[in-house]
XYZ file of C-alpha atoms in Angstrom:
645
model
C 0.192 0.067 0.317
C 1.502 3.444 -1.136
C 2.080 6.229 1.492
C -0.827 8.037 0.083
C -3.338 5.189 0.215
C -2.088 4.720 3.882
C -2.898 8.417 4.377
C -6.274 8.341 3.116
C -7.149 4.953 5.323
C -6.381 6.974 8.277
C -8.562 9.494 7.258
C -11.533 7.583 6.931
C -10.905 5.361 9.860
C -13.125 6.091 12.813
C -10.450 4.988 15.249
C -8.088 7.660 13.855
C -11.031 10.397 14.382
C -11.617 9.315 17.656
C -8.087 9.430 18.440
C -8.109 12.866 17.374
C -10.963 13.901 19.671
C -9.721 11.961 22.442
C -6.197 13.899 22.362
C -8.482 17.207 22.297
C -10.110 16.127 25.452
C -6.762 14.980 27.040
C -5.197 18.435 26.190
C -8.253 20.291 27.705
C -7.982 18.334 30.918
C -4.338 18.739 31.530
C -4.903 22.407 30.815
C -7.714 22.673 33.221
C -6.022 20.091 35.811
C -3.083 22.569 35.870
C -4.892 25.454 36.358
C -6.745 23.554 39.065
C -3.818 22.321 40.979
C -2.577 26.110 41.162
C -5.844 27.130 42.740
C -5.953 24.023 45.079
C -2.299 24.510 46.096
C -2.789 28.102 47.261
C -6.048 27.187 49.058
C -3.952 24.234 50.837
C -1.443 26.616 51.742
C -3.792 28.893 53.500
C -5.489 26.190 55.423
C -2.167 24.771 56.487
C -1.305 28.142 57.996
C -4.462 28.105 59.751
C -4.022 24.654 60.898
C -0.693 25.303 62.318
C -1.466 28.236 64.123
C -4.934 27.881 65.835
C -6.030 23.971 65.462
C -3.622 22.596 67.710
C -4.879 24.704 70.495
C -8.378 24.021 69.654
C -7.531 20.351 69.748
C -6.054 20.506 73.026
C -9.067 22.553 74.585
C -11.532 19.999 73.223
C -9.297 17.170 74.728
C -9.313 19.321 77.966
C -12.953 19.298 77.783
C -13.510 15.706 77.075
C -11.051 14.913 80.176
C -13.260 17.300 82.021
C -16.389 15.268 81.208
C -14.841 12.113 81.902
C -13.843 13.265 85.174
C -17.194 14.294 86.117
C -18.574 10.805 85.076
C -15.822 8.998 87.171
C -16.548 11.170 90.155
C -20.322 10.266 90.084
C -19.484 6.691 89.670
C -17.190 6.485 92.576
C -19.978 8.164 94.723
C -22.389 5.511 93.345
C -20.190 2.364 93.850
C -20.616 0.036 96.382
C -17.699 -2.505 95.084
C -14.269 -1.658 96.862
C -12.308 -3.059 93.948
C -14.393 -0.849 91.184
C -13.351 2.461 93.497
C -9.963 1.403 93.396
C -10.226 1.169 89.662
C -11.924 4.480 89.309
C -9.541 6.385 91.475
C -6.841 5.050 89.045
C -8.640 6.456 86.348
C -9.608 9.683 87.937
C -5.640 10.224 88.788
C -4.765 9.582 85.000
C -7.547 12.156 84.036
C -6.295 14.928 86.126
C -2.680 14.431 85.033
C -3.915 14.657 81.153
C -5.768 17.933 82.285
C -3.061 19.579 84.028
C -0.678 18.601 80.818
C -3.344 20.199 78.604
C -3.507 23.102 80.682
C 0.304 23.703 80.940
C 0.435 23.550 76.999
C -2.285 26.113 76.161
C -1.250 29.878 76.438
C -1.518 31.317 79.760
C -4.537 33.419 80.779
C -6.738 34.126 83.744
C -9.390 31.340 82.682
C -6.295 28.697 82.613
C -5.201 29.782 85.920
C -8.584 29.370 87.445
C -9.009 26.038 85.882
C -5.789 24.770 87.289
C -6.739 25.693 91.069
C -10.270 23.950 90.890
C -8.207 20.935 89.430
C -6.027 21.070 92.596
C -9.291 21.508 94.706
C -10.854 18.426 92.924
C -7.891 15.731 93.345
C -8.353 15.727 97.522
C -12.069 15.536 97.354
C -12.058 12.655 94.919
C -9.607 10.570 97.007
C -11.280 11.557 100.174
C -14.654 9.739 98.692
C -12.598 6.730 97.752
C -11.193 6.545 101.575
C -14.964 6.977 102.539
C -16.105 4.462 100.231
C -13.576 1.628 101.331
C -14.685 2.373 105.003
C -18.413 2.417 104.074
C -18.066 -1.201 102.422
C -16.089 -2.465 106.102
C -19.014 -1.027 107.919
C -21.713 -2.656 105.515
C -20.133 -5.978 105.856
C -19.900 -5.558 109.459
C -23.565 -4.342 109.757
C -24.927 -7.550 107.496
C -22.782 -9.902 109.511
C -24.479 -8.517 112.773
C -27.960 -8.465 110.989
C -27.553 -12.005 110.087
C -26.467 -13.143 113.361
C -29.484 -11.512 115.234
C -32.197 -12.734 112.602
C -30.625 -16.173 112.828
C -30.778 -16.209 116.515
C -34.569 -15.126 116.608
C -35.553 -17.860 114.005
C -33.895 -20.727 116.408
C -35.792 -19.253 118.955
C -38.858 -19.238 117.061
C -38.494 -22.985 116.233
C -38.078 -23.977 119.698
C -40.101 -21.263 121.747
C -44.018 -22.073 122.725
C -46.576 -20.624 120.572
C -47.669 -18.200 123.111
C -44.087 -16.367 123.252
C -43.508 -16.253 119.394
C -45.561 -13.142 118.980
C -42.488 -10.638 120.313
C -40.166 -12.631 118.290
C -41.951 -12.558 114.859
C -42.554 -8.900 115.315
C -38.815 -8.212 116.212
C -38.012 -10.169 112.616
C -40.321 -7.999 110.791
C -38.735 -4.837 112.230
C -35.154 -6.082 111.764
C -36.184 -6.468 108.121
C -37.640 -2.580 108.366
C -34.580 -1.384 109.772
C -32.610 -3.289 107.070
C -34.713 -1.609 103.988
C -35.244 1.827 105.662
C -33.770 4.775 104.098
C -34.834 7.889 105.477
C -33.606 9.301 108.785
C -36.890 9.504 110.197
C -38.009 5.888 109.077
C -34.670 4.334 110.839
C -35.500 6.460 113.965
C -39.035 4.934 114.043
C -37.767 1.464 113.546
C -35.389 1.595 116.366
C -38.017 2.836 118.645
C -40.134 -0.251 117.701
C -37.156 -2.753 118.252
C -36.250 -1.145 121.459
C -39.806 -1.383 122.455
C -39.543 -5.152 121.343
C -36.498 -6.040 123.280
C -37.918 -4.196 126.503
C -40.909 -6.604 126.027
C -38.526 -9.773 125.761
C -36.942 -8.620 129.015
C -40.393 -8.431 130.882
C -41.028 -12.033 129.730
C -37.569 -13.115 130.722
C -37.008 -14.580 127.490
C -33.817 -16.238 126.531
C -33.948 -14.307 123.380
C -33.277 -11.215 125.307
C -29.614 -12.013 126.239
C -28.958 -13.083 122.699
C -30.369 -9.672 121.045
C -29.747 -6.962 123.709
C -26.031 -6.834 123.532
C -26.131 -7.342 119.736
C -28.521 -4.292 118.934
C -28.442 -1.872 121.301
C -24.612 -2.363 123.153
C -21.600 -0.098 122.152
C -20.326 -1.714 118.576
C -23.685 -3.353 118.179
C -26.449 -3.227 115.212
C -27.692 0.392 115.922
C -24.485 1.821 116.156
C -22.917 0.509 113.007
C -26.147 1.620 111.121
C -25.761 5.003 112.685
C -22.089 5.090 111.630
C -22.854 3.593 108.186
C -25.410 6.546 107.711
C -23.228 9.363 108.466
C -20.516 8.075 106.395
C -23.056 8.082 103.581
C -24.053 11.806 104.234
C -20.158 12.869 104.268
C -19.994 11.168 100.530
C -22.735 12.793 99.340
C -21.624 16.120 100.790
C -18.115 15.625 98.833
C -20.005 14.681 95.903
C -22.094 17.814 95.871
C -18.886 19.804 96.337
C -17.016 17.950 93.544
C -20.238 18.647 91.385
C -20.154 22.516 92.141
C -16.220 22.360 91.495
C -17.031 20.558 88.019
C -19.604 23.377 87.423
C -17.014 26.081 87.638
C -14.555 24.073 85.423
C -17.128 23.783 82.440
C -17.928 27.677 82.922
C -14.312 28.583 82.881
C -13.501 25.966 80.119
C -16.472 27.731 78.164
C -14.974 30.872 78.395
C -11.476 29.885 77.126
C -13.533 28.084 74.095
C -15.319 31.301 73.100
C -12.200 33.157 72.999
C -10.615 30.867 70.897
C -13.641 30.271 68.618
C -13.665 34.019 67.661
C -9.936 33.872 66.493
C -10.868 30.708 64.411
C -14.006 32.091 63.048
C -12.083 34.927 61.470
C -9.716 32.531 60.032
C -12.505 30.728 58.703
C -13.987 33.566 57.136
C -10.844 34.198 55.032
C -10.769 30.487 53.807
C -14.352 30.698 52.665
C -13.460 33.672 50.515
C -10.907 31.944 49.127
C -12.786 28.688 48.394
C -15.543 30.613 46.765
C -12.791 32.142 44.360
C -11.811 28.583 43.617
C -15.211 27.309 42.997
C -15.884 29.895 40.633
C -12.915 29.027 38.235
C -13.879 25.601 38.448
C -17.024 26.307 37.239
C -15.770 28.002 33.933
C -13.250 25.411 33.531
C -16.051 22.745 33.663
C -18.254 24.766 31.611
C -15.513 24.494 28.667
C -15.202 20.988 29.340
C -19.279 20.404 28.581
C -19.211 22.598 25.781
C -16.506 20.753 24.112
C -18.161 17.398 25.139
C -21.270 18.548 23.621
C -19.476 19.403 20.464
C -17.809 15.978 20.015
C -21.125 14.150 20.768
C -22.935 16.097 17.962
C -19.718 15.018 15.381
C -20.145 11.157 16.485
C -23.920 11.466 16.375
C -24.116 12.529 12.674
C -21.062 10.487 11.478
C -20.804 7.385 13.714
C -23.975 6.786 15.438
C -26.398 7.439 12.709
C -24.717 4.481 10.879
C -25.097 2.484 14.067
C -28.551 3.149 14.511
C -29.173 2.540 10.608
C -27.356 -1.011 11.046
C -29.700 -1.739 14.309
C -32.575 -1.073 12.146
C -31.491 -3.303 9.287
C -30.907 -6.266 11.510
C -34.301 -6.017 13.853
C -36.252 -5.911 10.730
C -36.267 -9.098 9.134
C -32.455 -10.224 9.546
C -31.305 -9.699 6.084
C -29.491 -6.775 4.216
C -30.256 -6.235 0.565
C -27.637 -4.462 -1.730
C -29.058 -1.008 -1.413
C -28.844 -1.077 2.217
C -25.064 -2.251 1.993
C -24.241 0.843 -0.323
C -25.346 3.155 2.432
C -22.070 1.866 4.486
C -18.657 2.784 3.472
C -16.278 -0.060 3.329
C -13.494 1.946 4.250
C -14.029 2.406 7.746
C -14.966 0.041 10.534
C -18.539 0.161 10.644
C -18.754 -0.605 6.667
C -16.625 -3.527 7.165
C -18.866 -4.997 10.089
C -21.740 -4.592 8.070
C -20.456 -6.554 5.061
C -19.334 -9.171 7.479
C -22.589 -9.284 9.168
C -24.085 -9.832 5.492
C -22.084 -12.890 5.222
C -22.674 -14.433 8.435
C -26.696 -13.731 7.801
C -26.523 -15.760 4.625
C -24.647 -18.550 6.161
C -27.312 -18.735 9.415
C -30.233 -18.760 6.676
C -28.380 -21.899 5.296
C -28.201 -23.379 8.371
C -31.961 -22.726 9.426
C -33.132 -24.404 6.408
C -31.006 -27.631 7.464
C -32.399 -27.434 10.995
C -36.002 -27.051 9.636
C -35.282 -30.297 7.462
C -33.825 -32.165 10.587
C -36.936 -30.892 12.628
C -39.749 -32.295 10.127
C -37.786 -35.863 10.089
C -37.359 -35.725 13.963
C -41.142 -35.131 14.518
C -42.094 -37.988 12.092
C -39.640 -39.848 14.381
C -41.434 -39.029 17.509
C -44.914 -39.366 16.197
C -44.283 -43.107 15.366
C -42.262 -43.973 18.742
C -43.521 -44.701 22.225
C -42.506 -41.303 23.676
C -45.211 -39.352 25.381
C -44.481 -35.745 24.471
C -46.379 -32.805 23.411
C -45.442 -29.128 22.305
C -47.443 -26.107 23.450
C -47.400 -22.626 22.477
C -49.689 -20.045 23.650
C -52.165 -22.623 25.086
C -52.192 -24.402 21.780
C -50.850 -27.691 20.976
C -48.353 -27.682 18.141
C -47.463 -31.212 18.221
C -48.688 -34.498 20.140
C -47.339 -37.914 19.730
C -49.769 -41.050 19.362
C -48.341 -42.333 22.662
C -49.534 -39.220 24.886
C -53.039 -38.967 22.689
C -53.537 -42.561 23.773
C -53.237 -41.720 27.217
C -56.252 -39.276 27.009
C -58.696 -40.973 24.285
C -61.656 -39.230 25.622
C -61.117 -36.156 23.255
C -58.449 -34.835 20.951
C -55.662 -33.155 22.427
C -55.872 -29.538 20.795
C -55.132 -26.971 23.474
C -54.003 -26.913 26.719
C -57.589 -27.032 28.574
C -57.890 -30.342 26.961
C -55.195 -32.071 29.396
C -56.764 -32.840 33.135
C -56.903 -30.154 35.655
C -53.929 -31.208 37.386
C -51.689 -30.915 34.337
C -53.383 -27.757 33.540
C -52.398 -25.963 37.000
C -49.007 -27.150 36.819
C -48.592 -25.684 33.131
C -49.859 -22.216 34.353
C -46.213 -21.155 35.095
C -43.964 -23.314 33.016
C -40.065 -23.339 33.737
C -37.955 -21.234 31.809
C -34.939 -23.713 31.571
C -33.884 -25.693 28.546
C -33.504 -28.577 30.752
C -36.395 -30.805 31.667
C -37.872 -29.866 34.765
C -40.543 -32.013 36.942
C -43.788 -29.942 37.213
C -46.123 -32.683 38.305
C -45.072 -35.766 40.144
C -46.974 -38.967 40.091
C -49.935 -37.996 37.827
C -52.761 -40.762 38.268
C -54.478 -41.871 35.037
C -57.654 -43.206 36.232
C -58.396 -44.386 32.518
C -55.453 -46.756 32.306
C -54.536 -46.831 36.016
C -51.031 -45.601 35.418
C -48.894 -42.923 37.134
C -46.825 -40.388 35.334
C -44.222 -38.000 36.172
C -44.758 -35.125 34.113
C -41.737 -32.821 32.907
C -41.495 -29.449 30.732
C -38.447 -27.800 29.079
C -38.176 -24.824 26.673
C -37.790 -25.567 22.966
C -37.832 -23.690 19.614
C -40.543 -25.030 17.165
C -41.326 -23.804 14.182
C -39.115 -20.498 14.744
C -41.279 -19.625 17.866
C -40.557 -20.238 21.612
C -42.618 -23.490 23.109
C -42.853 -25.741 26.006
C -42.115 -29.413 25.353
C -44.095 -31.357 27.692
C -43.245 -35.428 28.748
C -45.159 -37.967 30.409
C -42.794 -40.793 32.076
C -44.356 -43.949 33.079
C -43.358 -44.522 36.859
C -46.171 -46.721 37.913
C -43.950 -49.268 39.246
C -41.899 -46.739 41.113
C -44.933 -45.643 42.789
C -46.322 -49.179 43.854
C -42.982 -49.899 45.358
C -42.968 -46.606 47.193
C -46.391 -47.287 48.588
C -45.940 -50.562 49.675
C -42.686 -49.680 51.289
C -44.581 -46.808 53.456
C -47.257 -49.333 54.020
C -44.959 -51.908 55.585
C -42.715 -48.973 57.546
C -46.007 -47.724 59.088
C -47.159 -51.358 60.301
C -43.337 -51.730 61.690
C -43.423 -48.478 63.532
C -47.157 -49.000 65.031
C -46.052 -52.469 66.110
C -43.313 -50.985 68.007
C -45.458 -48.969 70.097
C -48.167 -51.359 71.038
C -47.448 -53.702 74.501
C -47.757 -57.306 73.270
C -49.912 -58.779 76.248
C -52.497 -56.053 76.483
C -52.575 -54.525 72.818
C -52.470 -51.202 74.306
C -49.694 -48.458 73.494
C -46.591 -49.163 75.575
C -44.437 -46.617 77.171
C -42.677 -45.504 74.134
C -45.999 -43.927 73.189
C -45.769 -41.932 76.309
C -42.382 -40.685 75.574
C -43.179 -39.911 72.216
C -46.088 -37.772 73.546
C -43.907 -36.093 75.758
C -41.478 -34.915 72.889
C -44.564 -33.732 71.149
C -45.739 -31.494 74.331
C -42.308 -30.099 74.645
C -42.486 -29.113 70.848
C -45.712 -27.436 71.149
C -47.230 -30.193 68.512
C -50.079 -31.128 70.617
C -51.747 -30.136 74.044
C -52.026 -26.402 73.377
C -55.108 -26.170 75.413
C -53.582 -28.336 78.221
C -54.215 -31.984 78.982
C -54.583 -34.448 81.732
C -53.101 -37.764 82.980
C -55.022 -40.470 84.417
C -52.620 -42.825 86.105
C -54.257 -46.381 87.487
C -52.712 -49.302 89.235
C -54.105 -52.587 90.254
C -54.420 -52.776 93.797
C -52.296 -55.654 95.688
C -51.518 -56.838 92.131
C -47.990 -58.745 93.587
C -50.409 -60.911 96.075
C -52.690 -61.529 93.373
C -49.892 -62.791 91.221
C -48.334 -64.749 94.119
C -51.580 -66.594 94.815
C -52.833 -67.184 91.267
C -49.676 -67.667 89.210
C -48.406 -65.248 86.435
C -50.587 -66.783 83.800
C -53.666 -65.888 85.948
C -52.110 -62.574 86.576
C -51.642 -61.962 82.818
C -55.541 -62.488 82.341
C -56.407 -59.972 85.136
C -54.233 -57.488 82.962
C -55.718 -58.010 79.626
C -59.134 -57.541 81.380
C -58.491 -54.125 82.876
C -56.848 -53.179 79.323
C -59.801 -54.006 77.770
C -62.157 -52.106 80.094
C -59.599 -49.347 79.301
C -59.727 -49.668 75.621
C -63.702 -49.456 75.732
C -63.708 -46.262 77.967
C -60.687 -44.784 76.087
C -62.190 -41.363 74.521
C -61.570 -40.475 70.967
C -58.339 -38.652 70.379
C -56.879 -40.046 73.700
C -54.165 -42.533 74.240
C -54.386 -45.821 76.486
C -50.875 -46.951 77.422
C -49.587 -49.755 79.594
C -47.070 -47.718 81.212
C -45.132 -51.049 83.185
C -46.011 -53.971 84.962
C -49.827 -53.279 86.681
C -49.753 -49.248 85.881
C -51.917 -47.918 82.935
C -52.062 -44.417 81.740
C -54.794 -42.497 79.951
C -53.662 -39.154 78.215
C -56.544 -37.119 77.410
C -56.832 -33.718 75.642
C -59.270 -32.472 78.168
C -59.029 -30.243 81.246
C -62.583 -30.763 82.610
C -62.474 -31.832 86.101
C -65.601 -33.328 86.393
C -65.789 -35.265 83.288
C -62.241 -36.863 83.982
C -63.142 -37.847 87.561
C -66.610 -39.351 85.918
C -64.501 -41.280 83.384
C -61.756 -42.586 86.196
C -64.844 -43.931 88.362
C -66.600 -45.569 85.422
C -63.349 -47.601 84.794
C -62.861 -48.298 88.443
C -66.506 -49.447 88.677
C -66.447 -51.669 85.570
C -63.380 -53.461 86.679
C -64.655 -53.937 89.881
C -67.741 -55.422 88.306
C -65.570 -57.905 86.671
C -66.156 -59.586 89.860
C -62.107 -61.380 89.784
C -61.954 -62.845 93.241
C -58.751 -61.582 94.983
C -57.913 -63.055 98.448
C -55.776 -60.350 99.841
C -57.851 -57.309 98.927
C -60.167 -55.803 101.853
C -62.735 -55.648 98.983
C -62.628 -59.249 97.918
C -62.587 -58.440 94.276
C -59.714 -57.036 91.700
C -59.917 -53.247 91.900
C -57.907 -50.155 90.752
C -56.705 -46.922 92.364
C -56.256 -43.561 90.294
C -54.615 -40.271 90.576
C -55.574 -37.635 88.157
C -53.311 -34.349 87.042
C -54.580 -31.559 84.842
C -51.829 -29.633 83.360
C -51.907 -25.798 82.693
C -52.095 -24.943 78.932
C -48.654 -24.207 77.298
C -46.920 -24.347 80.992
C -46.543 -27.918 82.354
C -44.556 -30.454 80.556
C -46.178 -34.145 80.665
C -43.589 -35.634 82.890
C -44.422 -32.976 85.459
C -47.802 -33.683 85.307
C -47.405 -37.435 85.330
C -45.325 -37.114 88.451
C -48.278 -34.981 89.948
C -50.601 -37.778 88.946
C -48.162 -40.445 90.728
C -48.484 -38.407 93.935
C -52.360 -38.730 93.621
C -52.062 -42.249 93.236
C -50.076 -42.721 95.896
C -52.698 -40.708 98.130
C -55.483 -43.019 96.923
C -53.431 -45.953 98.034
C -53.246 -44.496 101.450
C -56.889 -43.459 101.130
C -58.149 -47.312 101.026
C -57.275 -48.025 97.550
C -60.340 -48.584 94.912
C -60.704 -44.745 94.530
C -59.883 -41.794 92.752
C -57.531 -38.650 93.904
C -57.648 -35.482 91.658
C -54.808 -33.109 91.954
């Protein structure tokens, strides 16, 4: 290619034109960036000067105010704390904060307010230290007081346990008065309780009670309960006085700090005004630079809009109409630039695609004929119409021809209302039952292209044998599970069923409204077994089980808990109905007239304990335990009776 042709190719190239426009943009950005840098540099220097002169002092002042706030919080925490270890930790933090405050104040420029702050801090430190000392003493006093209090109360309780009923009243009043003294907070309450305690001790003296000697010295003597309580209250008052003084001093510290901050704020505001004026000047400069860039961008957009984008839009229009480009349309594009080259290549690709589409159409016709003659149960649906249906599928629904989606059964239609969008087969209906042929089918669906349009391919797979095997397995498994929960002798549920119901109660699956446990026990069954033998005893248990089974309400469980114990677990809380049911069971068993040689009644009989749960509160085992206690009481009441919790 000659040098002239290379220059012409560059001129027609869209890449060369875009590069030229980009170069102009870069040049403008470099120029505007240099100008912006100069303006920002000047503003930065002014800001740094302001920061180096005023901001350090302002930061120190802010740090001082934060330390003063923390000191106030620590002082209040020390006054409110009741733990000596915590007081020691807080005092260490107070000393650290005072050191920081003094260091900040010494760094700031000296003025009357700073000097005043230093003096106030000097007054604060010994006050807070004194509160710490008082707190340690207060904790020891509290310990001694509690020890004496418990000793006196223990002596009174020991007396109550051994004294006669006539002598207990004064001791009981003394216990109440000591509790009131322990809870009294105001001085007049303490004084009133002390008078009452003194009166009670005097009355003990008049009664010549042994309790007088045990309580008089511990309460009224020197170092006794009254004196320790007085010392404790006095020390608390001293702590409150010092805390009040500290609050006043801290208020003065905050006031002086505000004055210093106000003075420095005026200086900072003057500097900020100057910086604001400079920033406004820089903003105006940025506005003009940005305006020039936007204008240049609009001009470049207009150029490319008419020189490049118009061709691209025309190309999109051609492809979106019918997927074909004729000779007249090709002439609109210049083959010497990139878009023209792309259009000519696209025309070649479209011709290839049309040839391949024709081949696919031929293969589709052949595939349709194969499917129609095979045993595959498939259909192709588009817009609720059946485009294709295999003969095997048509035989599944012989009642009427399958022309639309609504000719299928309702379950199939419902599953096809929201078909999958994947091209991979997806199960939409499992184990559909064909009543006509008594067969089961899995219905799958996927998306396909059929005659140049999107369609849904549905297939029916015969799974009759799988469903039969699964059904038989579930039936066998259910029978095995039921057998595991049955007592082999009586045919009632065994203890495993009670454990299962316990888990269901705990997981809130049953008994949301409460339930009841009726626990039955055969009276003197061991003696019955020893006298008649175990075979006769088993027959007796079977008869009792039959009575329970016959009277067991619907939705209730009759359980042989173990040996001669039986349980009725009922979802009811009606006390009268439950009692009536239990008595009916006892009467029917007694009416069997089974001879019992060691029973006082002469016949085989039952005892019953009933416990009724609270809805959503009590577990099954807890309710069972209460029923067992009632059964034990029924045994003590002579047996052959019912006791309800």
